Amino acid sequence: MDSPPGIGAGDGEHGSFGDRGREGDPRPRPGPLPFLYVTVTEFANRFKRFHVDLRLASELSVLYNKAETHQAALVYKKYTAPKRELLKASFDKKWMLIKRNSFFYVFKTVQIIIVAIIASTVFQRTKMHTRNEEDRAVYVGALLFTMIINMFNGFAELSLTIQRLPVFYKQRDLLFHPPSAFTLLTFLLRVPISVVESIVWTVLSYYTIGFAPEASRFFKQLLVVFLIQQMATGIFRLIAKACRTMIIANTGGALTLLLLFLLGGFGYWVSPLTYGFNSLPVNEMFAPRWMNKLATDNETALGVAVLNNFNVFPERRWFWIGGAAAILGFAVLFNILFTLALMYLSRTFLTSMFKINCEFSLFLTQRNKSHETRYRSNRREFLNPQEHP
């Protein structure tokens, strides 16, 4: 019996279709060894009569003396390395991935810069006035555009998370590190990137569009934009882990965005964008330039009238309720759910999809071979018609 050279163990099935016809071909082949088909059962029976299996069976038949066991031979912890070393190893791996994908993050920053410049040209400061209630719609539209753009900015986490899932599953099954370390470091290393993107967006758009000139309101809007980005990355990471394939994740991500934008009625308070929309206009409309003017009824402040027209609570505390508390709570909730999904969801779906892809590839290979054989036969008949009457 002749065995092929050994190859490394792979995660999936490896097949070769070049010599598949030898199994059923009874014609003799050149060489010292004929081609024979050996079943799995025959392999197992022959191995039982092999000297390696016989020696192994004799060794296993002797009971092991537990008194001779070394005290340090048993492990009572799931992860033998200290938590600090696990976090350090995970941090080094995450930092290496960030440096490897540095072009992606630079491209996202450039994209934010371009969109902020476009927004500044659409909402021009020279045409933004605070005279009456009609002018307020333009400012609210600019705030809504800011919220939507930074929400869409987290959509890129889908592809990055799905690309890293196969490696994570192998490391999780081999007990390299707990899933919480993966989530914690992903969240912490994403914070500086979100800070840079939020600063770039707010610096380029805030005073260019002509929002309230107070510095405190500038930093408040920067805080809300940063929290919206953190919430968006958390929800898209959760979608990527729940779907586990690129096609389904893209569909689920687009559906989630659609639901977030269209939810109303009982679902209004479930959407994180509700609290973002309540915090940004409150921060702007309570500025002195809006509150020192009266609305058309000559009784209500112009800023309060604008908030009432857009069904936003006309209270200053709603900035901290919606911006600092609710959006931050959603960001933490999505990261916790992402950690639980990493801990308990298996890659069964990925394995089934891989098998489907393998079966489809096998079908295409066999079909192409049959078409090629038919083409060669027809070509031979066309070139030599006298041989095929």
Phi, psi and omega in degrees: 000131182249128181251145179288164177296145184289149177233164179292149179290131181250169179280334183241181181279133178250128182231149176232130185249008183288320183252024183293333181285347182290336185293321183256008182266113183280353183291145180291149180246150177290149179121166182287335185244130175283161177273119180234147177263123181246124181285167179293321179298319179293323175300314182295319180294320178292325179293327178295333178268000180281152185293334179293314180291325178295318178293322179295320179294322179292324178290321180286341180286342179272128180293143182275137179274108183291340180292336180274002182288135177288147183295331181267009182281334182265145180246127182254002179243148179291322178241114186288328181284149177296157182297327180296319179291323177297316179294321180294317178295318178294323178296316179298321180293316180296319180295323177295320178293323178295317178294325178292324179260030182298326179299324180297315182288324175296320179296320179296321178295318177296322177297318177298319180297315182295315180294323178295321177294318178297317178297324179292330177280332178286310178262080184285138183295326182293339180254004180263115183240165179233042186276317186214188183289339179289331180287338185291332182297326180293318179293318178295323176297321177295321178293320178295321177296320177300317181293317183291318181298316180287336173288317178292338182296335178277357182296334181292344179293340179301304184294319180296318181292318182293324178296331183267354183296314181302317178293321179296318180299318179295316179292326178291317180293329178272005176060042176288314180203156179287155178299332180297326177294322178298314182291316183298314182287327175298319179292315184292320180285342177278341182297310179300324179294317178294324178297315180297314181294322179293318178296317180299314181295312184292320180296319184282336188250333191295296183282338177291320177287325178104041175286184183303132188284351181295138181294326180298321179288330174298312181289330176294317177294324175300319178297315181294319179297318178297316180292325177296320178295319178295319178296319181294315178296323178295316182290325180283331171296318178297319178296318180298320181287324180288323182274316172071001172225153187295318184294311181292325180293319177297319177295316179294323178294316177295321178295322178296317177298319179297317179294322179296325181279333188255352183298135177213176180068233182291333180277000183297319183277352178278333184285131176294333181293339176302314183286328175294321179289332177283333184274320183295311177296326178297319179298324183277315190283346175269012174290154182302327183292340175264324184279340180275002178244151180261153177282188183293339179277357179060022178232317184269143175296148184297321179295319179293321179296321178297316180295322178294323179294330180261015177057039176254139182297121182278059179227140182294329183293343182289344172294316181282330177291313183277318185278304188278326186266302188292311182294320175298320177297319176296320179298315178294318180298315181294324178289325175294316177296325176296320177295317178296323177295321177294328183283320193247338179277133181267177178262029179300320180296319178296320180296317179296320177295324178294320178295320178298318179295320178296316179296321178293321178295321177296319178298316180295321180296314179295322179293319179295323179294319179294321178295321179294319178296317178296322180295317180295321179295315178295323180292321179294320178294326180288321182282328181235076183291336182289337179279344182232082182292000000 
